[in-house]
CSV table of C-alpha atoms in Angstrom, one decimal:
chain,number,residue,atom,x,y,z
A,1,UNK,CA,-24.6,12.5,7.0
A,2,UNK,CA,-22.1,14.5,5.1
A,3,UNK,CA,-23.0,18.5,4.9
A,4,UNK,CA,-21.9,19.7,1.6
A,5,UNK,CA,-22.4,23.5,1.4
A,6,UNK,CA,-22.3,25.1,-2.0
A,7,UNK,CA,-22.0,28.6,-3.3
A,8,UNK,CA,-22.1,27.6,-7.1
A,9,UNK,CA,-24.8,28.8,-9.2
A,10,UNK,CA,-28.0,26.2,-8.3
A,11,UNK,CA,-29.0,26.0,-11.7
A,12,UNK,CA,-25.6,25.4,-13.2
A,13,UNK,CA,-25.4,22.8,-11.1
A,14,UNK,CA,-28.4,21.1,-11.7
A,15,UNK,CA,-29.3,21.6,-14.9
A,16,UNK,CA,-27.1,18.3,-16.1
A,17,UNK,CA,-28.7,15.9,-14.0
A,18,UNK,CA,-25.4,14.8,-12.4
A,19,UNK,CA,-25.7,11.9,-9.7
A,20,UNK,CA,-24.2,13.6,-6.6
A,21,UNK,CA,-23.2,11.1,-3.8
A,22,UNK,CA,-25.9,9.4,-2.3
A,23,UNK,CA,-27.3,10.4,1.2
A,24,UNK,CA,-25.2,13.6,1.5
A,25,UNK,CA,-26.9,17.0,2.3
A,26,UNK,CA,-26.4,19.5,-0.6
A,27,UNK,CA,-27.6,23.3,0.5
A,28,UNK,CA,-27.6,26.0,-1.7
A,29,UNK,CA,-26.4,29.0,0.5
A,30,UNK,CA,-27.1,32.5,0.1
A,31,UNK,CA,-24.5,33.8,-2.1
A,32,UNK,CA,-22.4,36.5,-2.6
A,33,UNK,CA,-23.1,37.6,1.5
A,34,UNK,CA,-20.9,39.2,4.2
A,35,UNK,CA,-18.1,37.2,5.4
A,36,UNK,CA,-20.1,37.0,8.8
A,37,UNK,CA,-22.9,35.3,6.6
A,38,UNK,CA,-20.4,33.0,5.3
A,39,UNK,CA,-19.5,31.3,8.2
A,40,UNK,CA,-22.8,31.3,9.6
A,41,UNK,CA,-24.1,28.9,6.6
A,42,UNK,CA,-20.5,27.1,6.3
A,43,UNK,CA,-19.6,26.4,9.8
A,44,UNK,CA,-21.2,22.7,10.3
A,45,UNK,CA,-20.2,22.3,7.0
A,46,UNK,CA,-17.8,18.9,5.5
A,47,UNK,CA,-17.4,20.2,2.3
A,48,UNK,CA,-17.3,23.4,0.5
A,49,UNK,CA,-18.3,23.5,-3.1
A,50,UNK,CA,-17.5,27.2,-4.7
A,51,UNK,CA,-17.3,28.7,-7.7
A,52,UNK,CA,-13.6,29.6,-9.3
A,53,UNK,CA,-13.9,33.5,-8.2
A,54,UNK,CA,-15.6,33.2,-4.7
A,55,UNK,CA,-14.0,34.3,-1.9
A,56,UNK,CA,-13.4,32.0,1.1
A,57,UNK,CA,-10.8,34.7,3.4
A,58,UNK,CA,-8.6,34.4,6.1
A,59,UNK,CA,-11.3,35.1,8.5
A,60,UNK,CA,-13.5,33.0,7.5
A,61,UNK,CA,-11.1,29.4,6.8
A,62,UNK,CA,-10.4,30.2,10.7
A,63,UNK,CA,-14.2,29.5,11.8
A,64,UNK,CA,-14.5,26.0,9.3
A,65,UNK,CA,-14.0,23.8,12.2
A,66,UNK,CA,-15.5,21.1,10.5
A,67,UNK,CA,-14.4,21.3,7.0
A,68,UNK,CA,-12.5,19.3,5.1
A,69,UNK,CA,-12.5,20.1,1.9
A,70,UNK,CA,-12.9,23.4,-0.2
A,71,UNK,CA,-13.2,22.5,-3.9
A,72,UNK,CA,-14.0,24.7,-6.6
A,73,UNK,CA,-16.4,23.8,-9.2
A,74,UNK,CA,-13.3,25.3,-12.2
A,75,UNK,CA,-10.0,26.0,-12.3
A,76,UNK,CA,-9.7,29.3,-10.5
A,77,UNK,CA,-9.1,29.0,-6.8
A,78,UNK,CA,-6.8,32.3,-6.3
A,79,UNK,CA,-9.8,33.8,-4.2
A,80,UNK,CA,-9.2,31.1,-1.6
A,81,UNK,CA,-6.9,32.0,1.5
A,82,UNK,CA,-4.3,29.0,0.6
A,83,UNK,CA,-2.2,29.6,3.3
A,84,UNK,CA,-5.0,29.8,5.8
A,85,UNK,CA,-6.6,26.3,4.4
A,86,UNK,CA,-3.2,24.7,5.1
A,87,UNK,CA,-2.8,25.6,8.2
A,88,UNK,CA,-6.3,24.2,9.0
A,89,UNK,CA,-6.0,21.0,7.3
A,90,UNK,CA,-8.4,21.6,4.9
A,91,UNK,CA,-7.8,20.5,1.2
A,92,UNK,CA,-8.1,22.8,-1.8
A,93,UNK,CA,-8.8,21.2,-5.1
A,94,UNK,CA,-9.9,22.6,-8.7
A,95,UNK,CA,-10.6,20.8,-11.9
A,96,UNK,CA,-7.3,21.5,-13.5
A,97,UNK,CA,-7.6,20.9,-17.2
A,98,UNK,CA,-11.1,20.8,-17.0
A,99,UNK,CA,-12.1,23.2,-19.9
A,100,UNK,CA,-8.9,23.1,-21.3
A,101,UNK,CA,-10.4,22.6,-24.6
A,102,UNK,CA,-13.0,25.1,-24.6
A,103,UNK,CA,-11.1,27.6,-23.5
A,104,UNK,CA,-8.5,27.3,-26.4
A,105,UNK,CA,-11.1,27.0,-29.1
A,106,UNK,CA,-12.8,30.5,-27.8
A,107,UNK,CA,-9.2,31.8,-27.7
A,108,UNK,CA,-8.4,30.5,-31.4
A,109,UNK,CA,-12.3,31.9,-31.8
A,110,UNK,CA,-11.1,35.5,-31.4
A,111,UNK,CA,-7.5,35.3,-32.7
A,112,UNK,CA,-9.9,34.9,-35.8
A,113,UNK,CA,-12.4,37.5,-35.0
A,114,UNK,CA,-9.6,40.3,-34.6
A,115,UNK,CA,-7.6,38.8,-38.3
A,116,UNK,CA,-10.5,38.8,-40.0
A,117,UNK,CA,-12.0,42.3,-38.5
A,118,UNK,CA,-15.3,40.8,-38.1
A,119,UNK,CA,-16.3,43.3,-35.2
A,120,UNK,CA,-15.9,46.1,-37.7
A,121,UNK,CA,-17.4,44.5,-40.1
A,122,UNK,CA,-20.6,43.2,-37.9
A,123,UNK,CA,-21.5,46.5,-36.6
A,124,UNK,CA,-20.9,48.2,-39.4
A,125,UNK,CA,-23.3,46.3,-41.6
A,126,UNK,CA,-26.3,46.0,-38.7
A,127,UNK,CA,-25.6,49.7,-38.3
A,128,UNK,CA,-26.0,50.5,-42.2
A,129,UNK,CA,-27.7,47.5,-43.6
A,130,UNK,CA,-26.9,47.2,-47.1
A,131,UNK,CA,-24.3,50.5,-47.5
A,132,UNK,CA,-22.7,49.0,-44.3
A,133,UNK,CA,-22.5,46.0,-46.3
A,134,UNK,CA,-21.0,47.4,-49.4
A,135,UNK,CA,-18.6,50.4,-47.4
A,136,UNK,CA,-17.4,47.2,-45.4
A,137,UNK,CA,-16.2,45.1,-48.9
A,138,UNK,CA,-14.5,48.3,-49.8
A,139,UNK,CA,-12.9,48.7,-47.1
A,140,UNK,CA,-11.3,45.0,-47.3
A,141,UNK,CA,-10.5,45.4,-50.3
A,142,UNK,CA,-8.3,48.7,-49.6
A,143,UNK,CA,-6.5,47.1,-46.5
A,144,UNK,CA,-6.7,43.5,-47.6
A,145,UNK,CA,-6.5,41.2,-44.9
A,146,UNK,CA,-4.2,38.0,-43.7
A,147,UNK,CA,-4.9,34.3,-43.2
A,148,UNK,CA,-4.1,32.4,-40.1
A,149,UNK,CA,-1.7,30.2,-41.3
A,150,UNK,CA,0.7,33.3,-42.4
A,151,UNK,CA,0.6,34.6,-38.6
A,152,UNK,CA,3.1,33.9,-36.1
A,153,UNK,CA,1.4,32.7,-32.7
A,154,UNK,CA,2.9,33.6,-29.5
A,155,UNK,CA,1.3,31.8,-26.1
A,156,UNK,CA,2.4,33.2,-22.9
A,157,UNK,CA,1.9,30.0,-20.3
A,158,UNK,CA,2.1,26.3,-22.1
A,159,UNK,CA,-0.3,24.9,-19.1
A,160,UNK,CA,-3.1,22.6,-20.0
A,161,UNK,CA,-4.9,25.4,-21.8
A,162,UNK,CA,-1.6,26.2,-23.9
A,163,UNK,CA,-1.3,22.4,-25.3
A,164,UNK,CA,-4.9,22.1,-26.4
A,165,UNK,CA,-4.0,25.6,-28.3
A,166,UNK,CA,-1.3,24.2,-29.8
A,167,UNK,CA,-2.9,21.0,-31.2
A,168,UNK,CA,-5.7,23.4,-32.4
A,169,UNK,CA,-3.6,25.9,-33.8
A,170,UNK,CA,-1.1,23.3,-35.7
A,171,UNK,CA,-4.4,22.7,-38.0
A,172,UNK,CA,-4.2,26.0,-39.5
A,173,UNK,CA,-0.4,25.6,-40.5
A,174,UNK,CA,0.8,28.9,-38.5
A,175,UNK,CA,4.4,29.4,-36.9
A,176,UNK,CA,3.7,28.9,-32.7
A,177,UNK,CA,6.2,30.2,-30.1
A,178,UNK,CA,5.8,30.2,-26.4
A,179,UNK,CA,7.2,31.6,-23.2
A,180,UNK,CA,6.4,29.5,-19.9
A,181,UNK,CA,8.7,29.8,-16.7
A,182,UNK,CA,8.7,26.1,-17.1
A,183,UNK,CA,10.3,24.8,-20.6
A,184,UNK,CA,8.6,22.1,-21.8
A,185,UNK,CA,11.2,20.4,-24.3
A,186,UNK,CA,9.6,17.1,-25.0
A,187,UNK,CA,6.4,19.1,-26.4
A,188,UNK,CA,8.2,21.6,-28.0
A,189,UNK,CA,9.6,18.9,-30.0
A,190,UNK,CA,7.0,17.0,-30.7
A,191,UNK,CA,4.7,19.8,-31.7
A,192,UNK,CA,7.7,22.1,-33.2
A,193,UNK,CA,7.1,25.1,-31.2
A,194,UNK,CA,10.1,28.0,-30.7
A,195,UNK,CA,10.5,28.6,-27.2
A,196,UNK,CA,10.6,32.4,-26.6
A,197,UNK,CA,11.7,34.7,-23.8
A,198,UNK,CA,8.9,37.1,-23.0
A,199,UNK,CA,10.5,39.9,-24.3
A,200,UNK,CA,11.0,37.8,-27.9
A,201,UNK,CA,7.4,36.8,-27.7
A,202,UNK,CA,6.3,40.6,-27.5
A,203,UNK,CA,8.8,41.9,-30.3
A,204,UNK,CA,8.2,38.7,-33.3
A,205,UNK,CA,4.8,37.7,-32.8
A,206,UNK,CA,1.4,38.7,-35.1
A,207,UNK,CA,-1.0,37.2,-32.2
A,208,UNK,CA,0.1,36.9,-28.4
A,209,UNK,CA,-2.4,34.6,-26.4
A,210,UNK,CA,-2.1,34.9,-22.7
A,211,UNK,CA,-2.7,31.5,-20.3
A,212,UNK,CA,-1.3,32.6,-17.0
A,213,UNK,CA,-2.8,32.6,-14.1
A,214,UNK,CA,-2.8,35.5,-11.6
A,215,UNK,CA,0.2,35.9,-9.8
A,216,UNK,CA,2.3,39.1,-8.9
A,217,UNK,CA,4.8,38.0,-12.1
A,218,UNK,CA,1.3,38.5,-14.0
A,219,UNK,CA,-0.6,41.1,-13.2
A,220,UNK,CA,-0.4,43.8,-15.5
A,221,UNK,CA,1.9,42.0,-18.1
A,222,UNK,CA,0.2,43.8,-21.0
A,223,UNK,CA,0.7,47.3,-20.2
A,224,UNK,CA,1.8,50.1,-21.8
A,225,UNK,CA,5.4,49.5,-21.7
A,226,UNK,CA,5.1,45.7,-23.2
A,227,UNK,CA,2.6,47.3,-26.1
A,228,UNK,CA,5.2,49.4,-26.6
A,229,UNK,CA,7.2,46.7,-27.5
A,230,UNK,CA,4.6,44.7,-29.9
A,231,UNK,CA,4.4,44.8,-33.7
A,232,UNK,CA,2.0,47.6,-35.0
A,233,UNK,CA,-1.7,46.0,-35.1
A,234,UNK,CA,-1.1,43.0,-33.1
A,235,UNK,CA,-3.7,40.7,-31.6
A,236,UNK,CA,-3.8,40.8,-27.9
A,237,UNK,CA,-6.2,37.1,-26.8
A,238,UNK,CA,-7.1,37.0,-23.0
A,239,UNK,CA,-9.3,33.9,-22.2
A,240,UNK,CA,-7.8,33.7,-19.1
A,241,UNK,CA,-7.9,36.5,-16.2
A,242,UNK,CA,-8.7,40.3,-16.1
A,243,UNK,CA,-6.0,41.3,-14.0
A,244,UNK,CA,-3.3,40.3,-16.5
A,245,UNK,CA,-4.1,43.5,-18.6
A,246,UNK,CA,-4.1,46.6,-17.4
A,247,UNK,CA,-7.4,48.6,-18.6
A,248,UNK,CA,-6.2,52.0,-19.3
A,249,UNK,CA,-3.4,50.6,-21.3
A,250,UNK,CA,-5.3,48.7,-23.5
A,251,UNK,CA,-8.2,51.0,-24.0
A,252,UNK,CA,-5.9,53.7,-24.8
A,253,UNK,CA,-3.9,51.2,-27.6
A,254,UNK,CA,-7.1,50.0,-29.1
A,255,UNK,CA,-8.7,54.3,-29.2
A,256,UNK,CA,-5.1,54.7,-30.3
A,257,UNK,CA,-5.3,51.9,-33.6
A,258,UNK,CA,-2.1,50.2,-31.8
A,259,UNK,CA,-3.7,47.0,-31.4
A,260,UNK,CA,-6.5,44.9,-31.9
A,261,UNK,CA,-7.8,42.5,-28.8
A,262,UNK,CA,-9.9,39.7,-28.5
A,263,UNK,CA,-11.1,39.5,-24.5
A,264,UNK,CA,-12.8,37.1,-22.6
A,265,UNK,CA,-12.3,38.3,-19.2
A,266,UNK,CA,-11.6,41.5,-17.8
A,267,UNK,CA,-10.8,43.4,-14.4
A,268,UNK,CA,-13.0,43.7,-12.1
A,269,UNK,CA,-15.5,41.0,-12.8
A,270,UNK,CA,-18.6,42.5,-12.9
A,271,UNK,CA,-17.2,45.4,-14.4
A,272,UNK,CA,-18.5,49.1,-13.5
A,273,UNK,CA,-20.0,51.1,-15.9
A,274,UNK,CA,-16.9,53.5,-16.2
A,275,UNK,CA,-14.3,50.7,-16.9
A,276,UNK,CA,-12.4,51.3,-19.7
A,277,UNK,CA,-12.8,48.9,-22.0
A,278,UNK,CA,-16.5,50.2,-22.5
A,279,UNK,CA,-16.1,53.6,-22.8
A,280,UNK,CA,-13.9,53.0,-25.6
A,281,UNK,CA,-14.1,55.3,-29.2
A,282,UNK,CA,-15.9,54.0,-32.3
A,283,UNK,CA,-12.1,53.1,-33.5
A,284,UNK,CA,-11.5,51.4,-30.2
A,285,UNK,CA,-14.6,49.3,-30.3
A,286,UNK,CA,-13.6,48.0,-34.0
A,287,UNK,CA,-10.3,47.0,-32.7
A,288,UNK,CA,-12.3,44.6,-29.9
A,289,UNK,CA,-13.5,40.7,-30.2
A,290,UNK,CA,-15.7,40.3,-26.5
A,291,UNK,CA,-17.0,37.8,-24.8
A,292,UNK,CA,-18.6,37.9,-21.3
A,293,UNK,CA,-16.7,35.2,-19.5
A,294,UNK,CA,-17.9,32.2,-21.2
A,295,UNK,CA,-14.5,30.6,-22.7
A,296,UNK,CA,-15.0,27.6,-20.4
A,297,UNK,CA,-18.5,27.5,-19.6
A,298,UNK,CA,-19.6,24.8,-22.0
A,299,UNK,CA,-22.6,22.6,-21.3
A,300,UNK,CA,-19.5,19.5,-21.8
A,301,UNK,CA,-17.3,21.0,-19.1
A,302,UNK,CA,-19.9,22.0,-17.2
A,303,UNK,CA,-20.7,17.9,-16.3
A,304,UNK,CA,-17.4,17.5,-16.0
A,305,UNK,CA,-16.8,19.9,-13.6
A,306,UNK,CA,-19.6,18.4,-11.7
A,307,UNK,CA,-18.9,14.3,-11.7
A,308,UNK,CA,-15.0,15.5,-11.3
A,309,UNK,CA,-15.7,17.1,-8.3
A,310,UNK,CA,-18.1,14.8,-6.8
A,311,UNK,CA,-15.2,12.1,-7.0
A,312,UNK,CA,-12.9,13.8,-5.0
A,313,UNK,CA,-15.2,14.7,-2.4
A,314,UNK,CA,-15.7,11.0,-2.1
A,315,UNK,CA,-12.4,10.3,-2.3
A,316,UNK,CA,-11.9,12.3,1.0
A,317,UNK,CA,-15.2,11.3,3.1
A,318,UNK,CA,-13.6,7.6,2.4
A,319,UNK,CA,-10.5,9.1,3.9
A,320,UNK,CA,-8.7,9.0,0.6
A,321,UNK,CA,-6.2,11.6,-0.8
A,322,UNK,CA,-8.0,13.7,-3.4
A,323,UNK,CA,-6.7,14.9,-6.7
A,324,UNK,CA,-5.6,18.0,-8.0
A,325,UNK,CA,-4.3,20.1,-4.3
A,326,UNK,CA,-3.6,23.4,-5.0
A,327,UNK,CA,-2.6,24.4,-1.2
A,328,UNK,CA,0.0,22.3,-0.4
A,329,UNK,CA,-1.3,20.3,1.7
């Protein structure tokens, strides 16, 4: 019988009514635990199914004896000891792509949020009723405001996330630019996008969109010295990881009325109740679209995430390469 150990969420899981593979053991495992705990519920294990920001370390990958495959339920993996998987023989796959979609129509969600100044707006008027209602028209109608379509968009990474952006954006009529390491000519073209070095993104653009995973390039790429460099008021988006911004920075922009920002995710994940971002002024908070975490957490993706994963553990128990490796291997 195949052992198929899973940290995910139970009720995420379930909740869809999914078919999982017939015959298999599926155990819910106590989690988060102790990396000691870990390998005590994982260790007769076939398959490991986590979620996107679990950690499988070193120490643990080494005691997996029986493992063959680690896949994560999302997208993320980086909390996964790669290089220790490989060396073990034991595949790492994600659902690239997955929530693609989603994720770019939360992103376009608070590119929208932060033009339009609806979190100003919003808790000024539940604050105040009907004088927050009519101190808020005043107040657009002394600093006006700008439609979409008259913005220029900048996306940092054109991954899978980035093209469903794009297609969504084009709808509006806006101007799009991009920086990727990794040109992608035949799309520019056919979607007429302006490819950008980082630097060109920072200095032109009315909304930079980040969709970049965490790597050392991209940890702390909006900081204070690359805020520095941005038009007065622009729109920072992050649907994709905390660790790209650096707290302080931003909070300090935001208090500062720099920038505005429309988050999704943020550093470290759950946050502490000193972080930054909600210790912020009465100015700062204006300047802020939030969201807990949810860009990609659609009921949709959700049963795709599950079926998507439940082929490719097949496809290895039948001995089969799976799709989407992210170790190498």
């Amino acid at each position: 019988m195949v052992k198929v150990r899973v940290t995910c969420n139970k009720n995420i899981i379930e909740r869809f009514g999914v078919k999982k593979p017939e015959g298999w053991d599926f155990q819910y495992i106590n989690y988060p635990c102790s990396d000691e705990e870990l390998v005590a519920q994982c260790k007769d294990a076939d398959i490991i199914f986590c979620g996107p920001v679990d950690h499988f370390r070193k120490e643990v990958v080494e005691q997996l004896d029986n493992c063959k495959l680690i896949h994560s339920l999302g997208v993320g993996f980086d909390k996964i000891d790669l290089a220790a998987t490989k060396e073990k023989g034991i595949f790492v796959c994600n659902n690239r792509a997955v929530n693609a979609v989603p994720v770019a129509e939360l992103a376009v969600g608070h590119m929208i949020s932060c033009l339009r100044r609806m979190p100003e707006a919003d808790a000024l008027i539940k604050a105040k009723g009907v004088d927050g209602f009519n101190e808020s028209f005043k107040s657009y109608q002394v600093k006006g405001q700008s439609e979409l379509s008259s913005r220029v968009i900048g996306l940092v990474g054109l991954g899978a996330i980035g093209h469903a952006a794009v297609k969504m954006l084009q709808a509006f009529g806006c101007t799009i630019k991009y920086y990727d390491v990794f040109r992608a000519e035949e799309f520019e073209k056919e979607h007429g996008l302006e490819y950008c070095t980082y630097e060109e993104i920072l200095e032109t653009c009315d909304i930079i969109s980040y969709h970049v995973p965490v790597l050392d390039s991209t940890r702390n790429m909006v900081r204070k010295e690359t805020i520095d460099k941005m038009k007065q008021d622009a729109i920072i988006i992050n649907v994709a990881r905390g660790e790209i911004v650096n707290n302080e920075d931003l909070a300090e922009a935001l208090n500062n009325g720099r920038v505005f920002a429309g988050l999704d995710v943020i550093a470290p994940e759950p946050p502490t109740a000193d972080h930054p971002i909600f210790n912020l002024t009465e100015a700062g908070k204006a300047r802020l679209s939030i969201t807990p975490h949810i860009a990609g957490t659609t009921d949709d993706a959700f049963i795709r995430m599950s079926q998507w994963s439940y082929e490719n553990m097949v496809r290895v128990m039948d001995g089969e390469r799976p799709i989407n490796i992210v170790n190498g291997l």
